[in-house]
PDB file of C-alpha atoms in Angstrom:
ATOM      1  CA  MET E   1     129.558  51.177 209.871  1.00  0.00           C
ATOM      2  CA  ALA E   2     132.065  53.548 208.630  1.00  0.00           C
ATOM      3  CA  THR E   3     131.461  55.932 205.774  1.00  0.00           C
ATOM      4  CA  PHE E   4     134.402  56.807 203.521  1.00  0.00           C
ATOM      5  CA  TYR E   5     133.734  58.660 200.329  1.00  0.00           C
ATOM      6  CA  ASP E   6     137.459  59.007 199.756  1.00  0.00           C
ATOM      7  CA  PRO E   7     140.067  56.414 198.764  1.00  0.00           C
ATOM      8  CA  ASN E   8     142.619  58.197 200.308  1.00  0.00           C
ATOM      9  CA  VAL E   9     140.981  57.749 203.858  1.00  0.00           C
ATOM     10  CA  THR E  10     140.348  54.192 202.928  1.00  0.00           C
ATOM     11  CA  LEU E  11     143.726  53.554 201.804  1.00  0.00           C
ATOM     12  CA  ASN E  12     145.617  55.527 204.558  1.00  0.00           C
ATOM     13  CA  GLY E  13     143.724  55.414 207.858  1.00  0.00           C
ATOM     14  CA  GLN E  14     141.141  52.736 208.697  1.00  0.00           C
ATOM     15  CA  PRO E  15     139.660  53.458 212.188  1.00  0.00           C
ATOM     16  CA  MET E  16     140.189  50.345 214.441  1.00  0.00           C
ATOM     17  CA  GLY E  17     138.770  49.533 217.793  1.00  0.00           C
ATOM     18  CA  SER E  18     135.765  51.563 217.606  1.00  0.00           C
ATOM     19  CA  GLU E  19     132.066  50.691 217.146  1.00  0.00           C
ATOM     20  CA  PHE E  20     132.503  52.009 213.646  1.00  0.00           C
ATOM     21  CA  ALA E  21     135.458  50.017 212.876  1.00  0.00           C
ATOM     22  CA  VAL E  22     135.646  48.144 209.520  1.00  0.00           C
ATOM     23  CA  PRO E  23     138.319  45.192 209.559  1.00  0.00           C
ATOM     24  CA  ALA E  24     141.075  46.357 207.251  1.00  0.00           C
ATOM     25  CA  THR E  25     141.206  43.308 204.989  1.00  0.00           C
ATOM     26  CA  ALA E  26     142.271  43.107 201.338  1.00  0.00           C
ATOM     27  CA  SER E  27     138.653  42.460 200.404  1.00  0.00           C
ATOM     28  CA  ASN E  28     136.767  45.155 202.461  1.00  0.00           C
ATOM     29  CA  ILE E  29     139.304  47.853 201.140  1.00  0.00           C
ATOM     30  CA  ALA E  30     139.024  46.673 197.567  1.00  0.00           C
ATOM     31  CA  LEU E  31     135.178  46.759 198.020  1.00  0.00           C
ATOM     32  CA  TYR E  32     135.307  50.160 199.390  1.00  0.00           C
ATOM     33  CA  LEU E  33     137.391  51.402 196.551  1.00  0.00           C
ATOM     34  CA  VAL E  34     135.328  50.091 193.936  1.00  0.00           C
ATOM     35  CA  ALA E  35     132.360  51.508 195.542  1.00  0.00           C
ATOM     36  CA  GLN E  36     133.867  54.884 195.807  1.00  0.00           C
ATOM     37  CA  PHE E  37     134.903  55.271 192.143  1.00  0.00           C
ATOM     38  CA  LEU E  38     131.520  53.534 191.094  1.00  0.00           C
ATOM     39  CA  GLY E  39     129.516  56.021 193.225  1.00  0.00           C
ATOM     40  CA  ALA E  40     131.125  58.890 191.726  1.00  0.00           C
ATOM     41  CA  PHE E  41     130.597  57.567 188.239  1.00  0.00           C
ATOM     42  CA  ILE E  42     126.875  56.850 188.823  1.00  0.00           C
ATOM     43  CA  GLY E  43     126.419  60.163 190.598  1.00  0.00           C
ATOM     44  CA  ALA E  44     127.647  62.031 187.663  1.00  0.00           C
ATOM     45  CA  ILE E  45     125.415  60.038 185.405  1.00  0.00           C
ATOM     46  CA  ILE E  46     122.384  60.972 187.461  1.00  0.00           C
ATOM     47  CA  MET E  47     123.635  64.747 187.517  1.00  0.00           C
ATOM     48  CA  TYR E  48     123.697  64.503 183.697  1.00  0.00           C
ATOM     49  CA  LEU E  49     120.128  63.085 183.569  1.00  0.00           C
ATOM     50  CA  ALA E  50     118.855  65.526 185.942  1.00  0.00           C
ATOM     51  CA  TYR E  51     120.493  68.484 183.719  1.00  0.00           C
ATOM     52  CA  LYS E  52     120.261  66.844 180.340  1.00  0.00           C
ATOM     53  CA  LYS E  53     118.252  69.877 178.792  1.00  0.00           C
ATOM     54  CA  GLN E  54     120.750  72.367 180.036  1.00  0.00           C
ATOM     55  CA  PHE E  55     123.692  70.052 178.857  1.00  0.00           C
ATOM     56  CA  ASP E  56     121.741  70.243 175.164  1.00  0.00           C
ATOM     57  CA  GLU E  57     122.192  74.089 175.099  1.00  0.00           C
ATOM     58  CA  ASP E  58     124.993  75.450 173.365  1.00  0.00           C
ATOM     59  CA  ALA E  59     127.746  75.933 176.069  1.00  0.00           C
ATOM     60  CA  PRO E  60     131.372  75.909 175.730  1.00  0.00           C
ATOM     61  CA  ALA E  61     132.771  72.290 175.960  1.00  0.00           C
ATOM     62  CA  ALA E  62     135.128  73.350 178.881  1.00  0.00           C
ATOM     63  CA  HIS E  63     132.112  74.432 180.859  1.00  0.00           C
ATOM     64  CA  LYS E  64     130.459  71.048 180.344  1.00  0.00           C
ATOM     65  CA  LEU E  65     133.499  69.266 181.320  1.00  0.00           C
ATOM     66  CA  GLY E  66     133.928  71.693 184.473  1.00  0.00           C
ATOM     67  CA  VAL E  67     130.691  70.214 185.631  1.00  0.00           C
ATOM     68  CA  PHE E  68     132.142  66.740 185.734  1.00  0.00           C
ATOM     69  CA  SER E  69     135.807  67.140 186.667  1.00  0.00           C
ATOM     70  CA  THR E  70     138.219  69.581 188.040  1.00  0.00           C
ATOM     71  CA  GLY E  71     140.610  71.822 186.080  1.00  0.00           C
ATOM     72  CA  PRO E  72     143.353  74.121 186.477  1.00  0.00           C
ATOM     73  CA  GLU E  73     143.043  77.828 186.171  1.00  0.00           C
ATOM     74  CA  VAL E  74     146.685  77.997 184.880  1.00  0.00           C
ATOM     75  CA  ARG E  75     147.757  74.669 183.566  1.00  0.00           C
ATOM     76  CA  SER E  76     151.058  73.751 185.220  1.00  0.00           C
ATOM     77  CA  TYR E  77     151.395  70.110 186.011  1.00  0.00           C
ATOM     78  CA  GLY E  78     153.962  70.512 188.696  1.00  0.00           C
ATOM     79  CA  TRP E  79     152.356  73.389 190.747  1.00  0.00           C
ATOM     80  CA  ASN E  80     149.031  71.752 190.224  1.00  0.00           C
ATOM     81  CA  LEU E  81     150.268  68.546 191.613  1.00  0.00           C
ATOM     82  CA  VAL E  82     151.509  70.302 194.620  1.00  0.00           C
ATOM     83  CA  THR E  83     148.255  72.258 195.169  1.00  0.00           C
ATOM     84  CA  GLU E  84     146.261  69.029 194.999  1.00  0.00           C
ATOM     85  CA  ALA E  85     148.902  67.254 197.386  1.00  0.00           C
ATOM     86  CA  VAL E  86     148.768  70.308 199.830  1.00  0.00           C
ATOM     87  CA  GLY E  87     144.988  70.216 200.091  1.00  0.00           C
ATOM     88  CA  THR E  88     144.727  66.693 200.695  1.00  0.00           C
ATOM     89  CA  PHE E  89     147.580  66.642 203.229  1.00  0.00           C
ATOM     90  CA  ILE E  90     145.512  69.131 205.172  1.00  0.00           C
ATOM     91  CA  LEU E  91     142.494  66.925 205.196  1.00  0.00           C
ATOM     92  CA  ILE E  92     144.047  63.815 206.137  1.00  0.00           C
ATOM     93  CA  VAL E  93     145.899  65.201 208.734  1.00  0.00           C
ATOM     94  CA  PHE E  94     142.651  66.562 210.122  1.00  0.00           C
ATOM     95  CA  VAL E  95     140.770  63.544 209.727  1.00  0.00           C
ATOM     96  CA  LEU E  96     143.654  61.525 211.500  1.00  0.00           C
ATOM     97  CA  VAL E  97     144.302  64.078 214.482  1.00  0.00           C
ATOM     98  CA  ALA E  98     140.398  64.881 215.102  1.00  0.00           C
ATOM     99  CA  GLY E  99     139.008  61.671 213.742  1.00  0.00           C
ATOM    100  CA  GLY E 100     138.344  60.388 217.089  1.00  0.00           C
ATOM    101  CA  THR E 101     135.936  63.041 218.141  1.00  0.00           C
ATOM    102  CA  PRO E 102     133.101  61.002 220.053  1.00  0.00           C
ATOM    103  CA  THR E 103     130.416  63.633 219.279  1.00  0.00           C
ATOM    104  CA  ALA E 104     128.515  64.605 216.192  1.00  0.00           C
ATOM    105  CA  VAL E 105     130.930  67.833 215.849  1.00  0.00           C
ATOM    106  CA  GLY E 106     133.716  65.621 214.094  1.00  0.00           C
ATOM    107  CA  PRO E 107     131.752  65.443 210.620  1.00  0.00           C
ATOM    108  CA  LEU E 108     130.927  69.260 210.938  1.00  0.00           C
ATOM    109  CA  ALA E 109     134.603  69.921 211.577  1.00  0.00           C
ATOM    110  CA  VAL E 110     135.690  67.901 208.568  1.00  0.00           C
ATOM    111  CA  ALA E 111     133.180  69.434 206.477  1.00  0.00           C
ATOM    112  CA  LEU E 112     134.404  73.017 207.639  1.00  0.00           C
ATOM    113  CA  VAL E 113     137.921  72.045 206.687  1.00  0.00           C
ATOM    114  CA  ILE E 114     136.939  70.998 203.314  1.00  0.00           C
ATOM    115  CA  VAL E 115     135.180  74.269 202.788  1.00  0.00           C
ATOM    116  CA  GLY E 116     138.381  75.745 204.054  1.00  0.00           C
ATOM    117  CA  ILE E 117     140.713  73.946 201.722  1.00  0.00           C
ATOM    118  CA  GLY E 118     138.354  75.120 198.810  1.00  0.00           C
ATOM    119  CA  ALA E 119     138.382  78.631 199.760  1.00  0.00           C
ATOM    120  CA  SER E 120     142.106  78.854 200.114  1.00  0.00           C
ATOM    121  CA  LEU E 121     143.335  76.185 197.615  1.00  0.00           C
ATOM    122  CA  GLY E 122     140.451  75.834 195.254  1.00  0.00           C
ATOM    123  CA  GLY E 123     141.371  78.188 192.630  1.00  0.00           C
ATOM    124  CA  PRO E 124     144.435  76.755 191.019  1.00  0.00           C
ATOM    125  CA  THR E 125     143.033  73.311 190.394  1.00  0.00           C
ATOM    126  CA  GLY E 126     139.446  73.100 191.595  1.00  0.00           C
ATOM    127  CA  TYR E 127     140.660  71.104 194.436  1.00  0.00           C
ATOM    128  CA  ALA E 128     139.615  67.285 193.796  1.00  0.00           C
ATOM    129  CA  ILE E 129     141.493  66.179 196.981  1.00  0.00           C
ATOM    130  CA  ASN E 130     139.829  63.015 196.251  1.00  0.00           C
ATOM    131  CA  PRO E 131     140.639  60.730 193.152  1.00  0.00           C
ATOM    132  CA  ALA E 132     137.169  59.210 192.894  1.00  0.00           C
ATOM    133  CA  ARG E 133     135.750  62.855 192.818  1.00  0.00           C
ATOM    134  CA  ASP E 134     137.474  63.627 189.657  1.00  0.00           C
ATOM    135  CA  LEU E 135     138.086  60.305 187.991  1.00  0.00           C
ATOM    136  CA  GLY E 136     134.664  58.646 188.195  1.00  0.00           C
ATOM    137  CA  PRO E 137     132.830  61.800 186.601  1.00  0.00           C
ATOM    138  CA  ARG E 138     135.694  62.146 183.998  1.00  0.00           C
ATOM    139  CA  ILE E 139     135.118  58.617 182.751  1.00  0.00           C
ATOM    140  CA  ALA E 140     131.151  59.467 183.042  1.00  0.00           C
ATOM    141  CA  HIS E 141     131.902  62.523 180.775  1.00  0.00           C
ATOM    142  CA  ALA E 142     133.819  60.456 178.416  1.00  0.00           C
ATOM    143  CA  VAL E 143     131.254  57.769 177.858  1.00  0.00           C
ATOM    144  CA  LEU E 144     127.992  60.086 178.026  1.00  0.00           C
ATOM    145  CA  PRO E 145     126.471  61.334 174.903  1.00  0.00           C
ATOM    146  CA  ILE E 146     126.568  64.895 175.764  1.00  0.00           C
ATOM    147  CA  LYS E 147     126.006  67.302 172.985  1.00  0.00           C
ATOM    148  CA  GLY E 148     129.096  69.465 172.197  1.00  0.00           C
ATOM    149  CA  LYS E 149     131.343  68.040 175.109  1.00  0.00           C
ATOM    150  CA  GLY E 150     134.617  68.117 173.524  1.00  0.00           C
ATOM    151  CA  ASP E 151     137.370  65.900 174.997  1.00  0.00           C
ATOM    152  CA  SER E 152     137.420  64.582 178.660  1.00  0.00           C
ATOM    153  CA  ASP E 153     141.249  66.370 179.092  1.00  0.00           C
ATOM    154  CA  TRP E 154     142.718  63.026 179.968  1.00  0.00           C
ATOM    155  CA  GLY E 155     146.233  64.804 179.669  1.00  0.00           C
ATOM    156  CA  TYR E 156     145.388  66.484 182.953  1.00  0.00           C
ATOM    157  CA  SER E 157     143.468  63.627 184.583  1.00  0.00           C
ATOM    158  CA  TRP E 158     146.449  62.224 186.381  1.00  0.00           C
ATOM    159  CA  VAL E 159     147.037  65.476 188.464  1.00  0.00           C
ATOM    160  CA  PRO E 160     143.800  65.046 190.612  1.00  0.00           C
ATOM    161  CA  VAL E 161     144.537  61.259 191.092  1.00  0.00           C
ATOM    162  CA  VAL E 162     148.354  61.417 191.912  1.00  0.00           C
ATOM    163  CA  GLY E 163     148.501  64.695 193.693  1.00  0.00           C
ATOM    164  CA  PRO E 164     145.802  63.581 196.474  1.00  0.00           C
ATOM    165  CA  ILE E 165     147.608  60.190 196.727  1.00  0.00           C
ATOM    166  CA  ILE E 166     150.940  61.864 197.403  1.00  0.00           C
ATOM    167  CA  GLY E 167     149.354  64.107 199.873  1.00  0.00           C
ATOM    168  CA  ALA E 168     147.757  61.513 201.940  1.00  0.00           C
ATOM    169  CA  VAL E 169     150.738  59.328 202.209  1.00  0.00           C
ATOM    170  CA  VAL E 170     152.935  62.276 203.346  1.00  0.00           C
ATOM    171  CA  ALA E 171     150.022  63.091 205.913  1.00  0.00           C
ATOM    172  CA  VAL E 172     149.869  59.707 207.344  1.00  0.00           C
ATOM    173  CA  VAL E 173     153.731  59.585 207.494  1.00  0.00           C
ATOM    174  CA  VAL E 174     153.903  62.976 209.323  1.00  0.00           C
ATOM    175  CA  THR E 175     150.903  62.262 211.583  1.00  0.00           C
ATOM    176  CA  TYR E 176     152.322  58.992 212.821  1.00  0.00           C
ATOM    177  CA  ALA E 177     156.075  60.450 213.043  1.00  0.00           C
ATOM    178  CA  LEU E 178     154.814  63.061 215.193  1.00  0.00           C
ATOM    179  CA  SER E 179     152.524  60.918 217.152  1.00  0.00           C
ATOM    180  CA  LEU E 180     149.461  63.108 216.527  1.00  0.00           C
ATOM    181  CA  SER E 181     146.899  60.665 215.673  1.00  0.00           C
ATOM    182  CA  SER E 182     143.916  60.570 218.089  1.00  0.00           C
ATOM    183  CA  LEU E 183     142.933  57.170 216.739  1.00  0.00           C
ATOM    184  CA  ASP E 184     144.468  53.597 216.285  1.00  0.00           C
ATOM    185  CA  PHE E 185     144.826  53.665 212.449  1.00  0.00           C
ATOM    186  CA  TRP E 186     146.039  51.063 210.137  1.00  0.00           C
ATOM    187  CA  PRO E 187     148.352  52.972 208.024  1.00  0.00           C
ATOM    188  CA  LEU E 188     149.490  51.641 204.734  1.00  0.00           C
TER     189      LEU E 188
END
């Protein structure tokens, strides 16, 4: 069974023809997407429960929101969108090109790429690079009774959703245009 925690990987690249392949049917894709967003939402609730006493302390509302969702260091929607798109582009190209690694090194390499993206591009936006990672916890922040939480910054919420989608789609187009993919993927 394949394990995708990122809707961009689910929508833009389903590995086919391997022992871990999941048929790219509409129902399977829909199920993965629901599970990814629901998992991020539930994970945020569990985190809140684990740290409830800390959340009850007097901390700035922005710090409390920052635990749940990403936020820009400098709010510039256009540049923040570009940063999210570039980070996701790098991740998806790497997954598509190196995704066929037959050893256990593949997942470690992907993890190291994510760390590299965070170290190099994380400052401007907090690098969601995954729509579920930001939106699910942001919704949890909105519905949970967090003391002194402030608003959930819905005005910015589209950036960590749309930016990664743009980056992932461009990554798939470039990867296939240059015939770099090591797997037989089903592109959108």
